[in-house]
PDB file of C-alpha atoms in Angstrom:
ATOM      1  CA  MET K   1     -21.145  92.324  17.384  1.00 84.00           C
ATOM      2  CA  THR K   2     -18.073  92.191  19.631  1.00 83.00           C
ATOM      3  CA  ARG K   3     -18.641  88.476  20.232  1.00 91.00           C
ATOM      4  CA  MET K   4     -18.547  87.834  16.476  1.00 95.00           C
ATOM      5  CA  ILE K   5     -15.362  89.895  16.089  1.00 95.00           C
ATOM      6  CA  ARG K   6     -13.768  88.006  18.984  1.00 95.00           C
ATOM      7  CA  GLN K   7     -14.613  84.667  17.321  1.00 96.00           C
ATOM      8  CA  LEU K   8     -13.275  85.925  13.977  1.00 96.00           C
ATOM      9  CA  HIS K   9     -10.086  87.030  15.730  1.00 97.00           C
ATOM     10  CA  ARG K  10      -9.605  83.530  17.159  1.00 97.00           C
ATOM     11  CA  TRP K  11     -10.086  81.820  13.790  1.00 97.00           C
ATOM     12  CA  LEU K  12      -7.787  84.302  12.062  1.00 96.00           C
ATOM     13  CA  SER K  13      -5.076  83.657  14.632  1.00 97.00           C
ATOM     14  CA  MET K  14      -5.305  79.916  13.983  1.00 97.00           C
ATOM     15  CA  LEU K  15      -5.170  80.474  10.219  1.00 96.00           C
ATOM     16  CA  PHE K  16      -2.167  82.783  10.553  1.00 97.00           C
ATOM     17  CA  THR K  17      -0.347  80.299  12.793  1.00 97.00           C
ATOM     18  CA  LEU K  18      -0.981  77.403  10.406  1.00 97.00           C
ATOM     19  CA  VAL K  19       0.208  79.370   7.367  1.00 96.00           C
ATOM     20  CA  VAL K  20       3.415  80.499   9.086  1.00 97.00           C
ATOM     21  CA  ALA K  21       4.059  77.000  10.485  1.00 97.00           C
ATOM     22  CA  GLY K  22       3.498  75.547   7.009  1.00 96.00           C
ATOM     23  CA  ILE K  23       6.033  77.910   5.478  1.00 96.00           C
ATOM     24  CA  PHE K  24       8.609  77.039   8.144  1.00 96.00           C
ATOM     25  CA  ALA K  25       7.907  73.325   7.684  1.00 97.00           C
ATOM     26  CA  MET K  26       8.491  73.597   3.936  1.00 96.00           C
ATOM     27  CA  LEU K  27      11.732  75.458   4.540  1.00 96.00           C
ATOM     28  CA  GLY K  28      12.811  72.827   7.079  1.00 96.00           C
ATOM     29  CA  LEU K  29      12.124  70.038   4.596  1.00 97.00           C
ATOM     30  CA  GLY K  30      14.172  71.800   1.943  1.00 95.00           C
ATOM     31  CA  ILE K  31      11.221  72.482  -0.355  1.00 95.00           C
ATOM     32  CA  GLU K  32      11.738  75.414  -2.697  1.00 93.00           C
ATOM     33  CA  VAL K  33       9.221  78.067  -1.603  1.00 91.00           C
ATOM     34  CA  PRO K  34       8.045  80.641  -4.185  1.00 94.00           C
ATOM     35  CA  GLN K  35       8.472  84.277  -3.153  1.00 94.00           C
ATOM     36  CA  TRP K  36       4.737  85.039  -3.226  1.00 95.00           C
ATOM     37  CA  LEU K  37       4.162  82.448  -0.511  1.00 94.00           C
ATOM     38  CA  TYR K  38       5.997  84.655   1.978  1.00 94.00           C
ATOM     39  CA  MET K  39       3.316  87.323   1.454  1.00 95.00           C
ATOM     40  CA  LEU K  40       0.448  84.924   2.201  1.00 95.00           C
ATOM     41  CA  PRO K  41       0.410  85.518   6.004  1.00 95.00           C
ATOM     42  CA  LEU K  42       0.005  89.267   5.519  1.00 95.00           C
ATOM     43  CA  ALA K  43      -3.736  89.091   4.750  1.00 94.00           C
ATOM     44  CA  PRO K  44      -4.741  87.374   8.014  1.00 94.00           C
ATOM     45  CA  LEU K  45      -2.174  89.476   9.871  1.00 96.00           C
ATOM     46  CA  PHE K  46      -3.797  92.702   8.667  1.00 97.00           C
ATOM     47  CA  LEU K  47      -7.237  91.424   9.679  1.00 96.00           C
ATOM     48  CA  LEU K  48      -5.834  90.314  13.049  1.00 97.00           C
ATOM     49  CA  MET K  49      -4.485  93.810  13.601  1.00 97.00           C
ATOM     50  CA  ALA K  50      -7.827  95.428  12.778  1.00 96.00           C
ATOM     51  CA  SER K  51      -9.880  93.062  14.954  1.00 96.00           C
ATOM     52  CA  GLY K  52      -7.321  93.220  17.769  1.00 96.00           C
ATOM     53  CA  LEU K  53      -7.396  97.004  17.820  1.00 96.00           C
ATOM     54  CA  TRP K  54     -11.196  96.929  17.887  1.00 95.00           C
ATOM     55  CA  LEU K  55     -11.231  94.466  20.794  1.00 94.00           C
ATOM     56  CA  PHE K  56      -8.585  96.511  22.612  1.00 95.00           C
ATOM     57  CA  ALA K  57     -10.592  99.735  22.260  1.00 93.00           C
ATOM     58  CA  GLN K  58     -13.946  98.280  23.370  1.00 91.00           C
ATOM     59  CA  PRO K  59     -13.549  98.757  27.150  1.00 89.00           C
ATOM     60  CA  TYR K  60     -12.397 102.349  26.665  1.00 90.00           C
ATOM     61  CA  LEU K  61     -15.241 103.152  24.282  1.00 86.00           C
ATOM     62  CA  ARG K  62     -17.803 101.687  26.690  1.00 84.00           C
ATOM     63  CA  ARG K  63     -16.321 103.586  29.613  1.00 79.00           C
ATOM     64  CA  GLY K  64     -16.429 106.858  27.646  1.00 70.00           C
ATOM     65  CA  ALA K  65     -20.067 106.368  26.674  1.00 69.00           C
ATOM     66  CA  ALA K  66     -21.115 105.529  30.244  1.00 67.00           C
ATOM     67  CA  GLY K  67     -19.466 108.495  31.904  1.00 59.00           C
TER      68      GLY K  67
END
């Protein structure tokens, strides 16, 4: 299960990076960006937070169960 979450975390980080880079590229090219587009990175960011917290807690949860 943790391996799948780790893989999901990697793909989400790439998606988040591409979306943010795309927004900055459009701004740099002078393209008018609609306001809702600024909210687009929030979905992968929320999922990154949840998976990151899970991955961060795993060693502590395993240590607590073992001892």
